[in-house]
Every structure is written in C-alpha cells, then in structure tokens.
Short mmCIF file of C-alpha atoms in Angstrom, two decimals:
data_model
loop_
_atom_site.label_atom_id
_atom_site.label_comp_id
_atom_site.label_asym_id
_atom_site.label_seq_id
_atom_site.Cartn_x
_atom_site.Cartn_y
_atom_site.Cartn_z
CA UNK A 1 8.87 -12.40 40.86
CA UNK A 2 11.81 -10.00 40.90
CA UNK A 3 13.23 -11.24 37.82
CA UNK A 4 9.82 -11.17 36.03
CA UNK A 5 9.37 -7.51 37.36
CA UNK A 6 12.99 -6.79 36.20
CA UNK A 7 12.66 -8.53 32.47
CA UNK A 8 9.00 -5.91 31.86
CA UNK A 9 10.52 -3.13 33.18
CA UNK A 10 14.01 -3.84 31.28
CA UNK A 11 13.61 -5.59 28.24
CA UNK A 12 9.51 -4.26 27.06
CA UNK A 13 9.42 -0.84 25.18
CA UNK A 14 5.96 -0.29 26.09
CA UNK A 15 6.11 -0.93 30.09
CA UNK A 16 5.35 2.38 30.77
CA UNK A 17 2.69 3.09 27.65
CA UNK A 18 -0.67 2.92 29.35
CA UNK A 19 0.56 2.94 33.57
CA UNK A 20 2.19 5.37 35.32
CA UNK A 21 4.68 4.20 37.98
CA UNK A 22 2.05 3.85 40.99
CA UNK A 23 -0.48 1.46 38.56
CA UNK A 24 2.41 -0.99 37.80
CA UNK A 25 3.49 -1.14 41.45
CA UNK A 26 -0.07 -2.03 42.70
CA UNK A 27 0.20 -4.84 39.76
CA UNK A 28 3.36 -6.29 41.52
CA UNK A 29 1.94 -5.88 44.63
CA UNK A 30 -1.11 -7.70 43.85
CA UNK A 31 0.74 -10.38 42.34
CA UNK A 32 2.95 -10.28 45.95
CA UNK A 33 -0.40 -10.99 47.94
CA UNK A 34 -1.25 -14.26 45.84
CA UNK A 35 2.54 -15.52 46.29
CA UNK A 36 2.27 -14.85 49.64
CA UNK A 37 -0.36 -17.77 50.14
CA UNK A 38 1.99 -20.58 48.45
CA UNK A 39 -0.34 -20.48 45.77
CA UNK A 40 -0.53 -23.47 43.83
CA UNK A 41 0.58 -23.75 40.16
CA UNK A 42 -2.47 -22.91 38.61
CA UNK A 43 -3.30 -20.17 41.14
CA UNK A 44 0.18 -18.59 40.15
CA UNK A 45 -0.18 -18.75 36.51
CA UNK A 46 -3.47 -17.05 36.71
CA UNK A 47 -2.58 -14.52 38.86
CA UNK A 48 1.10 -14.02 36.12
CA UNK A 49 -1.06 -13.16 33.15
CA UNK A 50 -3.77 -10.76 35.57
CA UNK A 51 -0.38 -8.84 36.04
CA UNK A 52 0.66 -8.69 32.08
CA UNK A 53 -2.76 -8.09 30.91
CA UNK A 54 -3.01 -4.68 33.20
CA UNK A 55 0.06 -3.86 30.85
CA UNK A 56 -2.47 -3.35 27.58
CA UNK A 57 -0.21 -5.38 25.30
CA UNK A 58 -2.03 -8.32 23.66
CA UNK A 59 1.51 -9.74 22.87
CA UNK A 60 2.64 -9.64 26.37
CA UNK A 61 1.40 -13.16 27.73
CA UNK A 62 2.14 -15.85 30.16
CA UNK A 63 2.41 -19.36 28.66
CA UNK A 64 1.33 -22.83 30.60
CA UNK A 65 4.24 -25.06 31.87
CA UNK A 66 4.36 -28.35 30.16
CA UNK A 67 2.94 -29.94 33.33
CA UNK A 68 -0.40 -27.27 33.40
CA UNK A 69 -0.60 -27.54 29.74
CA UNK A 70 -1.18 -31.93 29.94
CA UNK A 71 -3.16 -31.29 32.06
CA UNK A 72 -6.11 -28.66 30.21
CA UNK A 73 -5.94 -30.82 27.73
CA UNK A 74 -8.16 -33.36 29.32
CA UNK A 75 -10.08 -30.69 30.89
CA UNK A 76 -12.16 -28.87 28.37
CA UNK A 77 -16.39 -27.91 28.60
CA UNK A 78 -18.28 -30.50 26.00
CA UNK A 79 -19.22 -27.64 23.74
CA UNK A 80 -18.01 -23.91 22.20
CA UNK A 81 -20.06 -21.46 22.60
CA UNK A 82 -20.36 -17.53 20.87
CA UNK A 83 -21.26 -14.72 23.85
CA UNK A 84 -23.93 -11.91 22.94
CA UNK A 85 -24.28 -8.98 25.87
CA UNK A 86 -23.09 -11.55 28.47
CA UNK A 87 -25.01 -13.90 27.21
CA UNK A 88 -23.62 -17.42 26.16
CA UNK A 89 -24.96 -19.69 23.53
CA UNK A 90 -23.85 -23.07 22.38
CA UNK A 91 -22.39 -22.60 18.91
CA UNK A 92 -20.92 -26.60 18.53
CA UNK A 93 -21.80 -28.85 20.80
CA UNK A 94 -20.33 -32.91 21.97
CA UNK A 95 -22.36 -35.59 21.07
CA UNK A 96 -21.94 -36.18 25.19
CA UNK A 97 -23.37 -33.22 25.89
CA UNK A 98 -27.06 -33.42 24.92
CA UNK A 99 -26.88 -29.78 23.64
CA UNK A 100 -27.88 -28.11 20.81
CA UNK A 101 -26.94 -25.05 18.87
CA UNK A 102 -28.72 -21.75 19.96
CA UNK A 103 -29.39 -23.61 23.84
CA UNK A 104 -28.30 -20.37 26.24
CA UNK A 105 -26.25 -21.45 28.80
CA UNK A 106 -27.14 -19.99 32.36
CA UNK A 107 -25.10 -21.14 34.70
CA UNK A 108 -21.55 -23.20 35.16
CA UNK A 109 -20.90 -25.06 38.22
CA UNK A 110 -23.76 -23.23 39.79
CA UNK A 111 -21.89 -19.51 38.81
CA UNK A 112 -24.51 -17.19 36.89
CA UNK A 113 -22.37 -16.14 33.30
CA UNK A 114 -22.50 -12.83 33.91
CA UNK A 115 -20.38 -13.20 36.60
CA UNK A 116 -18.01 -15.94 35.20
CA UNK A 117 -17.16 -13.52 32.29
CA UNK A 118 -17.01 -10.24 34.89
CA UNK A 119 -14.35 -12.11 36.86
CA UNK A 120 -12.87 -13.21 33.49
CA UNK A 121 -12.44 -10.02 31.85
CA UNK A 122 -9.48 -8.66 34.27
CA UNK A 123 -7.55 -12.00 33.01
CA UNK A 124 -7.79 -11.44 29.14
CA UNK A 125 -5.38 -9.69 26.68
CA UNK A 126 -5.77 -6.97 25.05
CA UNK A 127 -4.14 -4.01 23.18
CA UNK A 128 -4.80 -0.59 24.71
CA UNK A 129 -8.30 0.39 25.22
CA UNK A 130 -9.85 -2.83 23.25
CA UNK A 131 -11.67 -3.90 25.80
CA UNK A 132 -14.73 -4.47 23.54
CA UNK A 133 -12.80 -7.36 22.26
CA UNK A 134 -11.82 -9.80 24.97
CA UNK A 135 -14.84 -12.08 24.66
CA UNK A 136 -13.53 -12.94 21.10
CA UNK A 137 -10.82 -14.75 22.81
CA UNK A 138 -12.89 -15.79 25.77
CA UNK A 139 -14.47 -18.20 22.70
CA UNK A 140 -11.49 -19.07 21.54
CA UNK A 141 -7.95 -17.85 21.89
CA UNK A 142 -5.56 -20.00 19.81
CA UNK A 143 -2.59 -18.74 21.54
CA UNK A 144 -3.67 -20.02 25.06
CA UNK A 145 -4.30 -23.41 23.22
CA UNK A 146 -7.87 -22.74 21.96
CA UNK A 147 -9.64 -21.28 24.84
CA UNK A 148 -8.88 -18.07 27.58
CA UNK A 149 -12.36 -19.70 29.08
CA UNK A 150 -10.83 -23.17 30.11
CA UNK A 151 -7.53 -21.24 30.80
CA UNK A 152 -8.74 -19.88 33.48
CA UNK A 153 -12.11 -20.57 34.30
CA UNK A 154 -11.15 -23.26 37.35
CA UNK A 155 -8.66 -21.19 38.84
CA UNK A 156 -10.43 -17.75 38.94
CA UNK A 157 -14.05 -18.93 38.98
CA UNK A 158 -14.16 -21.63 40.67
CA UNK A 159 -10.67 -21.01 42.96
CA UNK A 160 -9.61 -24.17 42.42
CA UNK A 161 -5.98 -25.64 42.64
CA UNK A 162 -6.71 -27.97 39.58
CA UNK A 163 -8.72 -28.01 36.65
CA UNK A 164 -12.21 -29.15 36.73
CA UNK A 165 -13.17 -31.96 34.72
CA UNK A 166 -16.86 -32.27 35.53
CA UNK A 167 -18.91 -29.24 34.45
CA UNK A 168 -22.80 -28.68 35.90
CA UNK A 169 -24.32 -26.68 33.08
CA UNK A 170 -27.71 -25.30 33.81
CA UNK A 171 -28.55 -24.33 30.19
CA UNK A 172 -32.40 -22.94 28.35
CA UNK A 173 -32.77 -25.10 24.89
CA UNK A 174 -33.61 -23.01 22.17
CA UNK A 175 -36.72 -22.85 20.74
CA UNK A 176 -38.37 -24.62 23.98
CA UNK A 177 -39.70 -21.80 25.74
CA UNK A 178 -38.48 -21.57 29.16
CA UNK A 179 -37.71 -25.15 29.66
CA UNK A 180 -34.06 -25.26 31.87
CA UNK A 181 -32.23 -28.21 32.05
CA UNK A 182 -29.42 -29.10 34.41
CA UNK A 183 -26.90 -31.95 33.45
CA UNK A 184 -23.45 -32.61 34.27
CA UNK A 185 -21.30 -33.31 31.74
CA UNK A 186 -17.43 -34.55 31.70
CA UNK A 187 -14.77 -32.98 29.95
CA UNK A 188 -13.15 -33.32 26.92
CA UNK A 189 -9.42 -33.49 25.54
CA UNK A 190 -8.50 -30.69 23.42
CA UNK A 191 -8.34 -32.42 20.39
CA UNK A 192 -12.39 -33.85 20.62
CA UNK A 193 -13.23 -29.59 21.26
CA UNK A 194 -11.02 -28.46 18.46
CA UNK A 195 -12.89 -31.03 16.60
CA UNK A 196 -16.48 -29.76 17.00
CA UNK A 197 -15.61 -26.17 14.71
CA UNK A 198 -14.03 -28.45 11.97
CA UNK A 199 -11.26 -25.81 12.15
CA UNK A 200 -7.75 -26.61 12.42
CA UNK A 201 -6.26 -25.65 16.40
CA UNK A 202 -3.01 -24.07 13.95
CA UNK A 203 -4.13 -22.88 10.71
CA UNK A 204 -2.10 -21.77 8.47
CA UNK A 205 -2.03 -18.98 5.38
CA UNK A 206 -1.51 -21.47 3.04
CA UNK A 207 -4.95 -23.10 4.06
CA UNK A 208 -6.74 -19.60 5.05
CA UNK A 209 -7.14 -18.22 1.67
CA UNK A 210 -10.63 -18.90 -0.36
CA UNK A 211 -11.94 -16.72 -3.71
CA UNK A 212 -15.90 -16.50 -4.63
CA UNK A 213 -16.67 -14.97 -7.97
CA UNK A 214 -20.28 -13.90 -8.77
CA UNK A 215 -20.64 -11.24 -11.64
CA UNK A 216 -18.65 -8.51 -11.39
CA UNK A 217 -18.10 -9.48 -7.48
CA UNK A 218 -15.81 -10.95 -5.40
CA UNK A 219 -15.15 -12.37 -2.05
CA UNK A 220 -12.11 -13.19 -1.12
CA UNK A 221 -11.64 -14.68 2.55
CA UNK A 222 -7.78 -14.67 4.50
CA UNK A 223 -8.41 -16.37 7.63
CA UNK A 224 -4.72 -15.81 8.97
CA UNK A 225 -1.84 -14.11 8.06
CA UNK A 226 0.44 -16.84 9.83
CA UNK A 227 2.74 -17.81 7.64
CA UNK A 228 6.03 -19.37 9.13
CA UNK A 229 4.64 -23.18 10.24
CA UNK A 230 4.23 -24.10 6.10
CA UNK A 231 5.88 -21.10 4.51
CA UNK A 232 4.13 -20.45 0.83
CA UNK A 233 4.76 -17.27 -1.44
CA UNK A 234 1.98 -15.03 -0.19
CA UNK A 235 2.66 -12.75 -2.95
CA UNK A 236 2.50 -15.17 -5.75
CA UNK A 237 -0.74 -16.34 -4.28
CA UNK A 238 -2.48 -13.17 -4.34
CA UNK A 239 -1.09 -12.64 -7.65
CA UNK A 240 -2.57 -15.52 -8.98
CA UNK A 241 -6.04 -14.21 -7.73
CA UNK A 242 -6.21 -10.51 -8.38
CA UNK A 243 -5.01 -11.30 -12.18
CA UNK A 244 -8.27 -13.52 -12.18
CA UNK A 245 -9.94 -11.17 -11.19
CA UNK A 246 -8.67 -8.69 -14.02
CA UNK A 247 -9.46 -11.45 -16.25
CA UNK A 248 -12.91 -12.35 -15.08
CA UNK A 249 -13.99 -8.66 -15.52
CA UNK A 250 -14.43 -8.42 -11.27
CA UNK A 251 -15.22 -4.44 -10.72
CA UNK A 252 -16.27 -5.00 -6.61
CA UNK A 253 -13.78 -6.33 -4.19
CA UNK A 254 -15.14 -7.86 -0.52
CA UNK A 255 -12.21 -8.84 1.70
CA UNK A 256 -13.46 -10.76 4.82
CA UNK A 257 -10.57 -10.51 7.33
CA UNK A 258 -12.82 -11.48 10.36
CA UNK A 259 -11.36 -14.08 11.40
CA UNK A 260 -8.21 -13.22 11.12
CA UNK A 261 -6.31 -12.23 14.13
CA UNK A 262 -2.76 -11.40 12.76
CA UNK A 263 0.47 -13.50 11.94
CA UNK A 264 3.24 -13.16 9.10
CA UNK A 265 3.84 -9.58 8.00
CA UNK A 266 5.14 -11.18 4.36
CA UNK A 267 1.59 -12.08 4.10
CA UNK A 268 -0.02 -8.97 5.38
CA UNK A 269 1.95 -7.15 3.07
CA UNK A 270 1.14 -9.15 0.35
CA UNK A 271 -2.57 -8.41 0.37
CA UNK A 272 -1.73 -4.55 1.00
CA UNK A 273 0.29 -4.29 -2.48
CA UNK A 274 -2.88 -5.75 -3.93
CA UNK A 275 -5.28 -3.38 -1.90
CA UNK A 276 -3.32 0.04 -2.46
CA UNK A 277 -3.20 1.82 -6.09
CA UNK A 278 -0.64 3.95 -4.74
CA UNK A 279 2.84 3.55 -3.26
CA UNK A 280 2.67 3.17 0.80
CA UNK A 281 4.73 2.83 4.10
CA UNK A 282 3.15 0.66 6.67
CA UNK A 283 5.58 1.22 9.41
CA UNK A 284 7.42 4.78 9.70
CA UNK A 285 9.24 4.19 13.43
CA UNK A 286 9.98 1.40 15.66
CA UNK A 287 12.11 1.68 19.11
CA UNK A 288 13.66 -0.91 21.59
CA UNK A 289 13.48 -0.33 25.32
CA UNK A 290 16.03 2.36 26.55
CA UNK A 291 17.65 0.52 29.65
CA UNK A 292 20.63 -1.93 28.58
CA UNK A 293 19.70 -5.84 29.51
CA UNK A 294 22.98 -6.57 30.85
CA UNK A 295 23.08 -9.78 32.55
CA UNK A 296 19.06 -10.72 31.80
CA UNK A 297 19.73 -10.97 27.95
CA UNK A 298 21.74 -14.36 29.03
CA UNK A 299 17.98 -15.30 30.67
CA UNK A 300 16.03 -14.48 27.69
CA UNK A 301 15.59 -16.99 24.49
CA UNK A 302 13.70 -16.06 20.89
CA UNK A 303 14.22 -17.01 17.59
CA UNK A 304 15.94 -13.68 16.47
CA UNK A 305 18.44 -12.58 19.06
CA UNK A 306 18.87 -9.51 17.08
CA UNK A 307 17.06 -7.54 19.38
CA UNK A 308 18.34 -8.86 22.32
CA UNK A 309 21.89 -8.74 21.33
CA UNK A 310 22.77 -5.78 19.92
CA UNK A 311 24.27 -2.97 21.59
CA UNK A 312 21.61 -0.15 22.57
CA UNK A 313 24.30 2.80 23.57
CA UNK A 314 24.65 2.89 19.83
CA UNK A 315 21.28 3.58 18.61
CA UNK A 316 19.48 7.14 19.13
CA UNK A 317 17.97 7.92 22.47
CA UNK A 318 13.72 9.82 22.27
CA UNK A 319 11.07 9.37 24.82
CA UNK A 320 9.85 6.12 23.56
CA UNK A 321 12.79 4.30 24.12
CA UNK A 322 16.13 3.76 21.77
CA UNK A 323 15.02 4.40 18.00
CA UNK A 324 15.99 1.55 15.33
CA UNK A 325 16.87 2.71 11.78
CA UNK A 326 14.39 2.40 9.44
CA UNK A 327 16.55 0.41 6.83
CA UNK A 328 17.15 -2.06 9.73
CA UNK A 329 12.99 -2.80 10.31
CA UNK A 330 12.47 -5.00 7.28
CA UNK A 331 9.76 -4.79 4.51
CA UNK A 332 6.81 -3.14 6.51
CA UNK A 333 8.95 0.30 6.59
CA UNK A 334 10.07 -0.16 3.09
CA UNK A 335 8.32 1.96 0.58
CA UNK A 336 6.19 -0.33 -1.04
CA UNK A 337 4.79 -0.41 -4.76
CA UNK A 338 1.29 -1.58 -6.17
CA UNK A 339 1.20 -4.67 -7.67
CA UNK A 340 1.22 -5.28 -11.04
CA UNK A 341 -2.50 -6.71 -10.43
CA UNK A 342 -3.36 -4.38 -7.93
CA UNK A 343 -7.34 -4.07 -7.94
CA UNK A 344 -8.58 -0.58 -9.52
CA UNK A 345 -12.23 -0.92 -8.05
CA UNK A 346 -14.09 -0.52 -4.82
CA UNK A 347 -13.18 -2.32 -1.90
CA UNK A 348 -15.03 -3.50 1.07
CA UNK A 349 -13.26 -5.01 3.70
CA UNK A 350 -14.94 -6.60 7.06
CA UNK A 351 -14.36 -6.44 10.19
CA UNK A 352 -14.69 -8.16 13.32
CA UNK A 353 -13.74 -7.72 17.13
CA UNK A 354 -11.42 -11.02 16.32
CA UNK A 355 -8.79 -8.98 14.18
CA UNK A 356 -5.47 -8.12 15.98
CA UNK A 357 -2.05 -7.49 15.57
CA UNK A 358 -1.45 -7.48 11.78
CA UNK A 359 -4.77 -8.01 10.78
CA UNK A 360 -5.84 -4.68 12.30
CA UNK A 361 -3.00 -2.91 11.44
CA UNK A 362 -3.82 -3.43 7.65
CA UNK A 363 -7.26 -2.30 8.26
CA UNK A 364 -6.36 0.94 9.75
CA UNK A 365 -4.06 1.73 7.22
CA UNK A 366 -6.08 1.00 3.97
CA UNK A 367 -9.02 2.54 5.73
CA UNK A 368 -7.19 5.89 4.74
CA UNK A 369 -7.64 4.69 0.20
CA UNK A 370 -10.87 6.74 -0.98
CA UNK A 371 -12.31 3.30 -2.97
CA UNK A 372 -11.99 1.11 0.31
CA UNK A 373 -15.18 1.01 3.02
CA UNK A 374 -14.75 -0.97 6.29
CA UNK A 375 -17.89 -2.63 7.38
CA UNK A 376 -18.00 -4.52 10.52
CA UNK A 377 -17.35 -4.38 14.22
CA UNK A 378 -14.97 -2.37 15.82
CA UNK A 379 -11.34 -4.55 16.38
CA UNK A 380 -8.39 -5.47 18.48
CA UNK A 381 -5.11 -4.60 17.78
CA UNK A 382 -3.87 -0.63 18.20
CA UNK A 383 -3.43 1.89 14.77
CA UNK A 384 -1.08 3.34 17.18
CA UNK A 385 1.41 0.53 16.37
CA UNK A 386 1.89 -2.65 18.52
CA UNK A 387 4.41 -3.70 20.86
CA UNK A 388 6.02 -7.41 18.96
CA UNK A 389 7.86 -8.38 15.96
CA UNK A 390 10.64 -10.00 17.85
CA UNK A 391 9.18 -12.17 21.61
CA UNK A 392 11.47 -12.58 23.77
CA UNK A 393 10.82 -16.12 26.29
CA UNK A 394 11.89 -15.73 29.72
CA UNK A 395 11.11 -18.84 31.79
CA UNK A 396 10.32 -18.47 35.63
CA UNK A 397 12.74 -20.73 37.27
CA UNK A 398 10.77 -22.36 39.87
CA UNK A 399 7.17 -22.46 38.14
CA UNK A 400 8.69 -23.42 34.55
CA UNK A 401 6.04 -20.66 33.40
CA UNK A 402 7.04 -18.83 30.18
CA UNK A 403 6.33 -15.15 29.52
CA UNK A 404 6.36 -13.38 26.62
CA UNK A 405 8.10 -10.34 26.30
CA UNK A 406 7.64 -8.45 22.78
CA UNK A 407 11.15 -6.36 22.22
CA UNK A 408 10.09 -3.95 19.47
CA UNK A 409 7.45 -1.06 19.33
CA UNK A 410 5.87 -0.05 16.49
CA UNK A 411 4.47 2.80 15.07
CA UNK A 412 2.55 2.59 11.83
CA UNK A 413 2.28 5.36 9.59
CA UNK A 414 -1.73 6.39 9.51
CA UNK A 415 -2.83 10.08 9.91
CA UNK A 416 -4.13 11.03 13.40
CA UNK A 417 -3.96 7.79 14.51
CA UNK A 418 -6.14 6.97 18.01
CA UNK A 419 -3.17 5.18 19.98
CA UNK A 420 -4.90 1.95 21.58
CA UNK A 421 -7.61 1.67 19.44
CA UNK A 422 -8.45 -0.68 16.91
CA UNK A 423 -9.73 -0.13 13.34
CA UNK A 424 -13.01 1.65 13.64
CA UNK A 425 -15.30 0.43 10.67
CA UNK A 426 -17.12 2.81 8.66
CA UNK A 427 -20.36 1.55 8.56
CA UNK A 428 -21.09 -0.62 11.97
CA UNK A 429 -22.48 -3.83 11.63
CA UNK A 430 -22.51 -5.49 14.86
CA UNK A 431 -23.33 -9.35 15.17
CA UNK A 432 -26.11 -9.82 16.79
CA UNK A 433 -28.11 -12.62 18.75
CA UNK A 434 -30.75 -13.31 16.23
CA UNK A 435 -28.13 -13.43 13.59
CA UNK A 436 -26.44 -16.06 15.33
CA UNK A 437 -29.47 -18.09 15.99
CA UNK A 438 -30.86 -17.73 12.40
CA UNK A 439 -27.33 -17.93 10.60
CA UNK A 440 -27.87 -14.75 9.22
CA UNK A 441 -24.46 -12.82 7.81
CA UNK A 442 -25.62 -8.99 8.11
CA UNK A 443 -21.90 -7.53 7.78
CA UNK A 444 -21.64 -9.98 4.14
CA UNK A 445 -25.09 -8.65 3.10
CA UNK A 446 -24.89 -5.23 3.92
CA UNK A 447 -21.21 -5.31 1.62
CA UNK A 448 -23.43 -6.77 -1.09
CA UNK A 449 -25.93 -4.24 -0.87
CA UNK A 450 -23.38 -1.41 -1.05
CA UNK A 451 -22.75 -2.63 -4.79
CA UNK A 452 -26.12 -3.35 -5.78
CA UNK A 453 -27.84 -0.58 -7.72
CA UNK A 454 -31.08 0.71 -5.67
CA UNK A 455 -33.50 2.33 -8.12
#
C-alpha cells in the first residue's frame, strides 16, 4: 500500500486536483481498515479502485490480476440491462434467462437496485464532477472487461470473497401489469454476454465509422476514436466522406458521437479538421508531476517511457506541476488547418453521458464554431483537460493488481472552460424510459427537426 500511495502521490499530475491533503489521507486510511482484515483478493481489488476513483480521474484505474480476471469471465448476469432513475431494465437478454426486453428488474440476490447501484456508485470512475455519468459504465464499461456491474457487484454487494455465479433476479415483465417473477439464473462467460449486444467487446475506428445520406442530410456515426489495435488513416477516411458529401450536395451535418467514449487522438483530430472552418489548437498546456520518480520509475512500465524517463529538473516549474513544451506534446497542440473538405454547413453533433476522454474533449471544443449545435445529454470527460496521454502500469507485488497511473495533464484550449465538467449540450435531450421501451430516438429526431423548415 505504501508503494501504491507513493506512485499517486509521485508519478500523477493531478493527485492533488480535486482533494486537499486531509481527503486523500482518509482514502489511504480507508483502504488501511480493509487490509487490516486480510481481505481476500477480490475484497482488495475493490476496495484499490474505491481509493482511485475518490481521485476524480476516469483514467486512474485498478486492473484485475490474471487470476480475478479468469475468473469474471465465467461469472457474468444472463442479460444487459440500460438504468433509468435507478431503475433497471433488461435491454438484451440470454436465451437461459427467460427475460425479455423492457422486463424491470427489482431485485438481485434479494438486494432492492436502488441500493445495489447506491453502494456501486462510490466504486465507479469518473472525471471531476461527472457524476451524472457513472451508470453509463455501470452498463457497460469496456475497460473493466465489459461491465463495472459484474466488477464489483459480488464483492461490494453481496461481500463476498468470490464471484457469484448464480443470480436470483426478482424482475416485473413488461407489458404484464404487475406480474413479478422470481427465477434463478446461472451465469454466463463473457464472451456469451458480449454476444447478446452484437457489438464487438474491442471495437475499433476502423469498424466504428458509418455515413447515411438523405437529401441534403447527413448522419455520420464514429463509435470510437480507438485507433491503435488495427491502425487505418483516420484522415483519409474522413476525407473520403466529407468530399461525398460536397459532391452529393449535403448542406446539414448530424455527427452522433454517443457512443463513443474516447481513444486515438489521430482520429479525434481527424474529424475536428473536418468539423472546424477555421484554423484551431486543441491542446494549449500540458504538465508532468513536479516531484522526481527516482527509484519508482524502475517500478513503473508503459509503452512510451518518455514520460517516465526524462529528466524533470530540466523542464519549467508552475503550480500544476513541471510544464512540457508545447512543440514536444504532439499534434493536438499543433495549430491545425481545415481540411480541404472541411464541411461549410450546419452541424449537429449528439451527445450522450457515454462520451469521455477524447470524445468529450472534441465536443467542448467545437461547441465554441457558431454553425455547430450540441444536442444530447450532458457527458463524461472534463473541458478542463484530462489527466492521460501516456499510463503508466505499476503492478502491486503481492496482489499482481495493476494500476493505472496517467503521467500527463492536459489542458485544452476552450474559453472559460468549467474544470471537471463535461460538454454541456445546447439543447438537452435526455433519454428517457419510454424511449427505451418504445425504441424511440428523441436526441436523432429532435437534430432532424432542427433542419426541417416549420411553416
């Protein structure tokens, strides 16, 4: 626990953004309390990430040994399921199961799911003040292989030493009045409950990108920005669209970025140069921790040592830690031009409490074009600049658990930007319950209204 404590406080340049001193030591001492039991694996790993979430940095995240991670993998609920004002309703469903789409769920192992996601919420990521969108990654959080729910449902819920593999699901069916059913059902593997969406557990840009032309209007969809597993040229693909769209005579733009929660910034910036009519800077600062690692940066791995390397004493000292020189930060702090195809019309891009990271960092900063309109719900992610582009790894010796530890702070360049806040949409279109259960799309229609002339 010492070295964990010593790698945050060390190696992260936003320890100290959201806590004073006192508020991190009650973390620590917390996380003392649970070690003091000999907690067991599970018990330790859950009580790991309650201590990095109270940091506010989505990036900063514990990671299952390879022993806990074999074993969720047998151990997931027969269905997925969408949560409306603590409310959860099966959204795909096992054929094992016997439920249905729309069937509320009411209870779990004889816990009522208002409490299951009120004793949830203090485990969950999130950037800043975001706490509006944790229970998009209570449904499914691809970085915590596919689900925070199953992460750490049996060890906080249920204070269990293992994961559960038989779940008693008291559920209402939909459409059935108030008939309740109780049946026990028996996990899953993760590869039968990635399977119910149809969606890939990893997908990738090159697969994320889909154009719909009707009339003068467009929809184009980017699912992820994530594009280092099957590396295409995100610039030459959004070429190839926006000159289509020149050619096809396309006058109204929707961009539906909802379910994208971040990834590449080659891609991100890719899209921008094809949003913006105008030369921008995404990124205008970016800082490393001020205390030297010394003898942890032999403890820490990534796949850029750059930032663990290099010598700090040489770059300039401010209050948010040791500044990095613009020309050294890559393409996001590079003066960017429009693309030759750049689109010239109106621009509606929507939102979703699922965007993060990169996602919502391009939101917040084309948010500031006079053609472009955000409709949505309000997101993840922080216009006051994340804390990632390079993770450091550091591996707890005796547990085998892996944290993450972003190196690099952020700060993107947006007029009076709200620091931990997400993009705020301009029009708010929540998602509600009856549009789930009727398959309505309120954000898509009320962008397609927006261009439709009313007489």
């Amino acid at each position: 626990m010492s070295l964990l404590k010593t790698a945050l406080e060390t190696a992260h340049p936003g320890y100290s953004r959201y806590l004073t001193e006192a508020e991190k030591d009650g973390l620590f001492k917390e996380l003392e309390m649970v070690v003091a039991k000999a907690p067991s694996e599970l018990t330790f790993y859950s009580a790991v990430s309650k201590l990095l979430v109270g940091l506010r940095c989505e990036h900063t995240k514990a990671e299952f040994s390879p022993h806990l991670e074999k074993q969720k993998k047998q151990a997931f609920m027969p269905f997925r399921f969408r949560i409306f004002d603590n409310r959860m309703f099966v959204e795909f469903a096992h054929d094992t199961s016997g439920l249905s789409r729309g069937d509320e769920v009411l209870r779990i192992n004889d816990v009522p799911i208002q409490q299951i996601i009120s004793q949830l919420f203090p485990y969950i990521e999130r950037d800043g003040y975001t706490d509006h969108a944790t229970t998009a990654l209570l449904e499914q959080n691809f970085d915590l292989l596919g689900s925070s729910f199953e992460q750490f449902f049996s060890s906080v819920v249920l204070q269990q030493d293992t994961f559960v593999t038989q779940f008693d699901v008291t559920y209402k069916q939909n459409n059935e009045g108030s008939n309740i059913v109780k049946a026990s059902m028996s996990a899953i593997s993760f590869d039968d409950w990635i399977g119910l969406s149809g969606r890939p557990y990893r997908l990738n840009f090159s697969d994320a990108v889909k154009v719909n032309v009707q009339g003068n209007t467009a929809v184009l969809t980017v699912d992820t920005f994530v594009n280092y597993r099957n590396p295409v040229d995100a610039f030459h693909v959004f070429e190839e669209i926006f000159s289509d769209f020149e050619k096809q005579g396309v006058t109204h733009l929707i961009v539906d970025l909802r379910n994208n929660g971040g990834g590449s910034d080659d891609a991100q910036m890719a899209l921008l140069r094809h949003l913006y009519q105008v030369p921008f800077t995404l990124v205008d600062g970016a800082w490393l921790s001020a205390k030297p690692l010394g003898s942890l940066a032999a403890k820490l791995n990534s796949w850029d040592r750059s930032a663990i390397d290099i010598d700090k004493s040489q770059l300039p000292l401010t209050p948010k830690g040791r500044a990095i020189p613009v020309d050294a930060l890559g393409v996001n702090a590079k003066l960017q031009q429009p693309a030759k195809h750049a689109f010239k019309g109106d621009i509606i891009l929507l939102t979703s409490k699922s965007n993060a990271s990169a996602s919502a960092a391009l939101l917040s900063h084309i948010q500031q074009q006079p053609n472009v309109t955000l409709v949505g719900q309000a997101t993840g992610g922080n216009q006051g600049g994340t804390t990632a582009t390079i993770m450091a790894f550091l591996t707890l010796p005796t547990s085998k658990i892996v944290v993450r530890i972003p190196l690099i702070r952020n700060h993107y360049n947006i007029d009076n930007a709200l620091d931990g806040v997400g993009a705020m949409p301009d029009i708010y279109v929540p998602e509600q319950l009856n549009d789930f259960l009727t398959m309505q799309d309120r954000a898509m229609q009320t962008a397609h209204s927006l261009f439709t002339p009313h007489h």
